[in-house]
CSV table of C-alpha atoms in Angstrom, one decimal:
chain,number,residue,atom,x,y,z
A,6,MET,CA,7.2,-86.6,-75.1
A,7,VAL,CA,4.8,-84.3,-77.1
A,8,ASN,CA,4.9,-80.6,-76.4
A,9,HIS,CA,1.8,-78.7,-75.3
A,10,PHE,CA,0.9,-77.6,-78.8
A,11,GLU,CA,1.2,-81.1,-80.1
A,12,LEU,CA,-0.9,-82.4,-77.3
A,13,PHE,CA,-3.7,-80.0,-78.3
A,14,ASN,CA,-3.1,-80.6,-82.0
A,15,LEU,CA,-2.5,-76.9,-82.6
A,16,PRO,CA,0.2,-75.2,-84.7
A,17,ALA,CA,3.1,-73.9,-82.5
A,18,ARG,CA,2.1,-70.2,-82.9
A,19,TYR,CA,1.3,-67.3,-80.6
A,20,ASP,CA,-2.0,-66.7,-82.4
A,21,ILE,CA,-4.1,-69.8,-81.6
A,22,ASP,CA,-7.7,-70.9,-82.2
A,23,ARG,CA,-9.1,-70.4,-78.7
A,24,THR,CA,-12.3,-72.3,-79.5
A,25,ALA,CA,-10.3,-75.4,-80.7
A,26,LEU,CA,-8.2,-75.1,-77.6
A,27,ASP,CA,-11.3,-75.2,-75.3
A,28,GLN,CA,-12.9,-78.0,-77.3
A,29,THR,CA,-9.8,-80.2,-77.3
A,30,TYR,CA,-9.4,-79.5,-73.6
A,31,ARG,CA,-12.9,-80.9,-72.8
A,32,LYS,CA,-12.3,-83.9,-75.1
A,33,LEU,CA,-8.9,-84.7,-73.5
A,34,GLN,CA,-10.3,-84.2,-70.0
A,35,GLY,CA,-13.0,-86.7,-70.7
A,36,GLU,CA,-10.4,-89.2,-72.0
A,37,VAL,CA,-8.1,-89.0,-69.0
A,38,HIS,CA,-10.7,-88.5,-66.3
A,39,PRO,CA,-9.9,-90.7,-63.2
A,40,ASP,CA,-13.5,-92.0,-63.1
A,41,ARG,CA,-12.9,-93.9,-66.3
A,42,TYR,CA,-10.1,-95.7,-64.6
A,43,ALA,CA,-11.9,-96.7,-61.4
A,44,THR,CA,-11.6,-100.4,-62.2
A,45,ALA,CA,-8.2,-100.2,-64.0
A,46,THR,CA,-4.9,-101.5,-62.6
A,47,SER,CA,-3.0,-99.1,-60.3
A,48,ALA,CA,-0.4,-98.6,-63.0
A,49,GLU,CA,-3.2,-97.4,-65.5
A,50,ARG,CA,-4.7,-95.2,-62.8
A,51,LEU,CA,-1.4,-93.6,-62.1
A,52,ARG,CA,-0.8,-93.0,-65.8
A,53,SER,CA,-4.3,-91.4,-66.2
A,54,ALA,CA,-3.7,-89.2,-63.2
A,55,GLN,CA,-0.4,-88.1,-64.7
A,56,MET,CA,-2.0,-87.4,-68.1
A,57,ALA,CA,-4.8,-85.4,-66.4
A,58,THR,CA,-2.2,-83.2,-64.7
A,59,LEU,CA,-0.3,-82.7,-68.0
A,60,VAL,CA,-3.5,-81.8,-69.9
A,61,ASN,CA,-4.4,-79.2,-67.2
A,62,GLU,CA,-1.0,-77.7,-67.1
A,63,ALA,CA,-0.8,-77.5,-70.9
A,64,TYR,CA,-4.2,-76.0,-71.1
A,65,GLN,CA,-3.5,-73.3,-68.5
A,66,THR,CA,-0.2,-72.5,-70.3
A,67,LEU,CA,-1.7,-72.2,-73.7
A,68,LYS,CA,-4.7,-70.2,-72.5
A,69,SER,CA,-2.7,-67.4,-71.0
A,70,PRO,CA,-1.1,-65.0,-73.5
A,71,VAL,CA,2.0,-64.4,-71.4
A,72,ASP,CA,2.5,-68.1,-70.5
A,73,ARG,CA,1.9,-69.2,-74.1
A,74,ALA,CA,4.5,-66.7,-75.4
A,75,ARG,CA,7.0,-67.8,-72.7
A,76,TYR,CA,6.4,-71.4,-73.6
A,77,LEU,CA,6.8,-70.8,-77.3
A,78,LEU,CA,10.1,-68.9,-76.8
A,79,HIS,CA,11.2,-71.7,-74.5
A,80,LEU,CA,10.6,-74.2,-77.4
A,81,HIS,CA,12.8,-72.0,-79.5
A,82,GLY,CA,15.5,-72.2,-76.8
A,83,ILE,CA,15.0,-68.6,-75.6
A,84,ASP,CA,15.0,-67.8,-71.9
A,85,THR,CA,12.7,-64.8,-71.1
A,86,GLN,CA,15.1,-63.8,-68.2
A,87,GLU,CA,12.3,-62.6,-66.0
A,88,GLU,CA,14.3,-63.4,-62.9
A,89,THR,CA,17.6,-61.9,-64.1
A,90,ASN,CA,17.2,-59.2,-66.7
A,91,THR,CA,16.7,-55.9,-64.8
A,92,ALA,CA,17.6,-53.5,-67.7
A,93,MET,CA,14.1,-52.4,-68.9
A,94,PRO,CA,13.9,-49.2,-71.0
A,95,ALA,CA,14.0,-46.1,-68.8
A,96,ASP,CA,10.7,-44.6,-70.2
A,97,PHE,CA,8.9,-47.9,-69.5
A,98,LEU,CA,10.2,-48.0,-65.9
A,99,MET,CA,9.3,-44.3,-65.4
A,100,GLN,CA,5.8,-45.2,-66.5
A,101,GLN,CA,5.8,-48.0,-63.9
A,102,LEU,CA,6.8,-45.5,-61.2
A,103,GLU,CA,4.1,-43.1,-62.3
A,104,TRP,CA,1.4,-45.8,-62.2
A,105,ARG,CA,2.5,-46.9,-58.7
A,106,GLU,CA,2.4,-43.3,-57.5
A,107,ALA,CA,-1.1,-42.9,-59.0
A,108,ILE,CA,-2.2,-46.0,-57.1
A,109,GLU,CA,-0.8,-44.7,-53.9
A,110,ASP,CA,-2.4,-41.3,-54.4
A,111,ALA,CA,-5.8,-42.7,-55.4
A,112,HIS,CA,-5.7,-45.1,-52.4
A,113,ALA,CA,-4.9,-42.2,-50.0
A,114,ALA,CA,-7.7,-40.1,-51.5
A,115,ALA,CA,-10.1,-43.1,-51.5
A,116,ASP,CA,-10.7,-42.4,-55.2
A,117,ILE,CA,-12.1,-45.7,-56.5
A,118,ALA,CA,-13.1,-44.1,-59.9
A,119,ALA,CA,-9.4,-43.1,-60.5
A,120,LEU,CA,-8.3,-46.7,-59.8
A,121,GLU,CA,-10.9,-48.1,-62.1
A,122,ASN,CA,-9.8,-45.7,-64.9
A,123,LEU,CA,-6.3,-46.9,-64.3
A,124,LEU,CA,-7.4,-50.5,-64.5
A,125,THR,CA,-9.0,-49.7,-67.9
A,126,ASP,CA,-5.8,-48.0,-69.1
A,127,LEU,CA,-3.7,-51.0,-68.0
A,128,LYS,CA,-6.0,-53.4,-69.8
A,129,HIS,CA,-5.6,-51.5,-73.0
A,130,GLU,CA,-1.9,-51.3,-72.6
A,131,ALA,CA,-1.7,-55.1,-72.0
A,132,ALA,CA,-3.9,-55.8,-75.0
A,133,ASN,CA,-1.6,-53.6,-77.1
A,134,LEU,CA,1.5,-55.5,-75.9
A,135,GLU,CA,-0.2,-58.8,-76.6
A,136,THR,CA,-1.0,-57.7,-80.2
A,137,GLN,CA,2.7,-56.7,-80.6
A,138,LEU,CA,3.7,-60.1,-79.2
A,139,GLY,CA,1.6,-61.9,-81.9
A,140,THR,CA,3.3,-59.9,-84.7
A,141,THR,CA,6.7,-60.2,-83.2
A,142,ILE,CA,6.6,-64.0,-82.7
A,143,ASP,CA,4.4,-65.2,-85.6
A,144,GLU,CA,5.4,-62.8,-88.4
A,145,GLN,CA,8.8,-61.2,-87.5
A,146,HIS,CA,10.2,-64.2,-85.6
A,147,ASN,CA,12.1,-61.7,-83.5
A,148,HIS,CA,12.5,-63.7,-80.3
A,149,ALA,CA,14.7,-61.3,-78.4
A,150,ARG,CA,12.0,-58.6,-78.8
A,151,ALA,CA,9.3,-61.0,-77.9
A,152,ALA,CA,11.2,-61.9,-74.6
A,153,ASP,CA,11.3,-58.1,-73.9
A,154,LEU,CA,7.5,-57.9,-74.4
A,155,VAL,CA,6.9,-60.8,-72.1
A,156,ARG,CA,9.0,-59.0,-69.4
A,157,LYS,CA,6.9,-55.9,-69.9
A,158,LEU,CA,3.6,-57.8,-69.6
A,159,ARG,CA,4.9,-59.3,-66.3
A,160,PHE,CA,5.2,-55.7,-65.0
A,161,LEU,CA,1.7,-54.8,-66.2
A,162,ASP,CA,0.2,-57.9,-64.5
A,163,LYS,CA,1.8,-56.8,-61.2
A,164,VAL,CA,0.4,-53.2,-61.5
A,165,ARG,CA,-3.0,-54.6,-62.3
A,166,ASP,CA,-2.9,-56.8,-59.3
A,167,GLU,CA,-2.0,-53.9,-57.1
A,168,THR,CA,-4.7,-51.7,-58.5
A,169,LYS,CA,-7.3,-54.4,-57.9
A,170,LEU,CA,-6.0,-54.9,-54.3
A,171,ALA,CA,-6.3,-51.1,-53.7
A,172,ILE,CA,-9.9,-51.1,-55.0
A,173,GLU,CA,-10.8,-54.1,-52.8
A,174,ALA,CA,-9.2,-52.4,-49.8
A,175,LEU,CA,-11.3,-49.3,-50.4
A,176,GLU,CA,-14.5,-51.3,-51.0
A,177,THR,CA,-14.4,-53.2,-47.8
B,20,MET,CA,7.1,-64.4,-44.5
B,21,ALA,CA,9.8,-63.9,-41.9
B,22,TYR,CA,12.0,-60.9,-42.6
B,23,SER,CA,15.3,-60.5,-40.8
B,24,ASP,CA,15.5,-57.7,-38.2
B,25,LYS,CA,17.8,-55.7,-40.5
B,26,VAL,CA,15.3,-55.9,-43.3
B,27,LEU,CA,12.5,-54.8,-41.0
B,28,ASP,CA,14.6,-51.9,-39.7
B,29,HIS,CA,15.3,-50.6,-43.2
B,30,TYR,CA,11.7,-51.3,-44.3
B,31,GLU,CA,10.2,-49.4,-41.4
B,32,ASN,CA,12.8,-46.6,-41.3
B,33,PRO,CA,14.1,-46.4,-44.9
B,34,ARG,CA,17.2,-44.2,-45.2
B,35,ASN,CA,17.5,-41.6,-48.0
B,36,VAL,CA,14.1,-41.9,-49.6
B,37,GLY,CA,13.6,-39.2,-52.2
B,38,ALA,CA,15.1,-37.7,-55.4
B,39,LEU,CA,18.0,-35.6,-56.5
B,40,ASP,CA,17.9,-33.3,-59.5
B,41,LYS,CA,18.4,-35.6,-62.4
B,42,ASN,CA,19.5,-32.6,-64.6
B,43,ASP,CA,22.4,-31.8,-62.3
B,44,PRO,CA,25.6,-32.8,-64.2
B,45,ASN,CA,27.0,-34.4,-61.0
B,46,VAL,CA,23.9,-36.6,-60.5
B,47,GLY,CA,23.7,-40.1,-61.9
B,48,THR,CA,20.3,-41.8,-62.1
B,49,GLY,CA,19.8,-45.6,-62.3
B,50,MET,CA,16.4,-47.1,-63.0
B,51,VAL,CA,16.0,-50.9,-63.0
B,52,GLY,CA,13.1,-53.3,-62.7
B,53,ALA,CA,12.6,-57.0,-61.9
B,54,PRO,CA,9.9,-58.5,-64.2
B,55,ALA,CA,9.3,-61.6,-62.0
B,56,CYS,CA,8.0,-59.5,-59.1
B,57,GLY,CA,7.3,-56.2,-60.8
B,58,ASP,CA,9.7,-54.3,-58.5
B,59,VAL,CA,10.9,-51.0,-59.7
B,60,MET,CA,13.9,-49.2,-58.3
B,61,LYS,CA,15.3,-45.7,-58.9
B,62,LEU,CA,18.6,-44.9,-57.4
B,63,GLN,CA,20.4,-41.6,-57.7
B,64,ILE,CA,23.9,-40.5,-56.6
B,65,ARG,CA,25.7,-37.1,-56.5
B,66,VAL,CA,29.4,-36.9,-56.7
B,67,GLY,CA,31.6,-34.1,-55.4
B,68,ASP,CA,34.5,-32.6,-57.4
B,69,ASP,CA,36.8,-35.0,-55.6
B,70,GLY,CA,34.9,-37.9,-57.2
B,71,VAL,CA,33.5,-39.1,-53.9
B,72,ILE,CA,29.7,-39.9,-53.6
B,73,GLU,CA,28.3,-37.2,-51.3
B,74,ASP,CA,24.6,-38.1,-51.5
B,75,ALA,CA,22.4,-41.0,-52.5
B,76,LYS,CA,18.6,-41.2,-52.7
B,77,PHE,CA,16.2,-43.9,-53.8
B,78,LYS,CA,12.6,-44.6,-54.6
B,79,THR,CA,11.5,-48.2,-54.8
B,80,TYR,CA,8.2,-49.9,-55.4
B,81,GLY,CA,8.4,-53.5,-54.3
B,82,CYS,CA,8.6,-55.9,-51.4
B,83,GLY,CA,10.3,-55.3,-48.0
B,84,SER,CA,13.5,-56.9,-49.2
B,85,ALA,CA,13.7,-54.6,-52.3
B,86,ILE,CA,13.2,-51.5,-50.2
B,87,ALA,CA,15.7,-52.7,-47.6
B,88,SER,CA,18.3,-53.5,-50.3
B,89,SER,CA,18.0,-50.0,-51.8
B,90,SER,CA,17.9,-48.3,-48.5
B,91,LEU,CA,21.1,-50.1,-47.4
B,92,VAL,CA,23.0,-49.3,-50.6
B,93,THR,CA,22.3,-45.6,-50.3
B,94,GLU,CA,24.0,-45.8,-46.9
B,95,TRP,CA,26.9,-47.7,-48.2
B,96,LEU,CA,27.4,-45.5,-51.3
B,97,LYS,CA,28.0,-42.3,-49.4
B,98,GLY,CA,31.7,-41.6,-49.0
B,99,LYS,CA,32.7,-44.1,-51.6
B,100,THR,CA,34.5,-43.4,-54.9
B,101,LEU,CA,32.8,-44.7,-58.1
B,102,ASP,CA,35.3,-47.5,-58.3
B,103,GLN,CA,34.6,-48.5,-54.8
B,104,ALA,CA,30.9,-48.3,-55.4
B,105,LEU,CA,31.2,-50.6,-58.3
B,106,GLN,CA,32.7,-53.2,-56.0
B,107,ILE,CA,29.4,-53.6,-54.0
B,108,LYS,CA,28.1,-57.0,-54.9
B,109,ASN,CA,24.6,-58.4,-54.5
B,110,SER,CA,26.0,-61.1,-52.3
B,111,ASP,CA,27.3,-58.4,-49.8
B,112,ILE,CA,23.8,-56.9,-49.7
B,113,ALA,CA,22.1,-60.3,-49.3
B,114,GLU,CA,24.5,-61.3,-46.6
B,115,GLU,CA,24.1,-58.0,-44.6
B,116,LEU,CA,20.3,-58.3,-44.7
B,117,ALA,CA,20.2,-62.1,-44.3
B,118,LEU,CA,18.0,-62.4,-47.4
B,119,PRO,CA,16.5,-65.8,-48.0
B,120,PRO,CA,17.2,-67.4,-51.4
B,121,VAL,CA,13.9,-66.4,-52.9
B,122,LYS,CA,14.7,-62.7,-52.2
B,123,ILE,CA,18.2,-62.7,-53.7
B,124,HIS,CA,16.9,-61.1,-56.8
B,125,CYS,CA,16.1,-58.0,-54.7
B,126,SER,CA,19.8,-57.6,-54.0
B,127,VAL,CA,20.6,-58.2,-57.6
B,128,LEU,CA,18.2,-55.3,-58.5
B,129,ALA,CA,20.1,-53.0,-56.0
B,130,GLU,CA,23.5,-53.9,-57.5
B,131,ASP,CA,22.2,-53.3,-61.0
B,132,ALA,CA,20.8,-50.0,-59.9
B,133,ILE,CA,24.2,-48.9,-58.7
B,134,LYS,CA,25.8,-49.9,-62.0
B,135,ALA,CA,23.0,-48.1,-63.9
B,136,ALA,CA,23.4,-44.9,-61.9
B,137,ILE,CA,27.2,-44.8,-62.3
B,138,SER,CA,26.9,-45.6,-66.0
B,139,ASP,CA,24.5,-42.6,-66.4
B,140,LEU,CA,26.8,-40.4,-64.5
B,141,LYS,CA,29.9,-41.4,-66.6
B,142,GLN,CA,27.9,-40.8,-69.7
B,143,LYS,CA,27.0,-37.3,-68.5
B,144,THR,CA,30.6,-36.4,-67.6
B,145,GLY,CA,31.9,-37.9,-70.8
B,146,ALA,CA,34.2,-40.3,-69.0
B,147,GLU,CA,34.6,-43.8,-70.3
B,148,ALA,CA,31.8,-46.0,-69.0
């Protein structure tokens, strides 16, 4: 069984060639498309459907920075402990609380501009963490720290979702 | 999602929301977070000279189960010694609130918050953590 990187003929690194990923995706999609197997035996059809699912799953995983990092760490036998590790640095958690309070305040004041500013800040912060993730995995090979960064990015995703929800609620 | 009556009760009428002075030497602050759902929990306890927890406050951003778990533990903590407080297990919280399996991590978060608050307090008072 090939791993996702092997399936896409990419080196198992965080920093990947996104153009190559997209091109290979389209090529693989064409190869396993169910339409090509319309007249095939049911066993062949089943196999092509399974391959199509695998190709999609692999593509979605490799496309997303957090999912790609988690998958890479998993290949190295590292669990990112997103379900079990609650011991985040205090200053990081304090920042989370402050952001949540800012969302509540802006929502109460119907301040869409403040929410959009927050969204921009969060995007920068996520980009910053993703850059660190690349260095940490590909150059420093520090998997424990990389798992820590994945957990931080999960928090940021959640705050971004909530900010977007607050904006949507105010716009409707 | 179907929340139990006890979760709804704590969610709608959370007990002990707020903050204690984190610079007070008798106050311990525990901050924990659950990456999978983005929940953040701050739990604070104040102990009297007799070593018994006299007040507990929390602030939680998260789902109903996380809020209910932290609200419940603030009620449980009052009147307990630190050793007794450390015996509160996530399974006790989950059982009391009838949490479904997918929400067990909320009770884990509350247990970890108690431990973090007590560890902070012990560090302040110079006792062995």
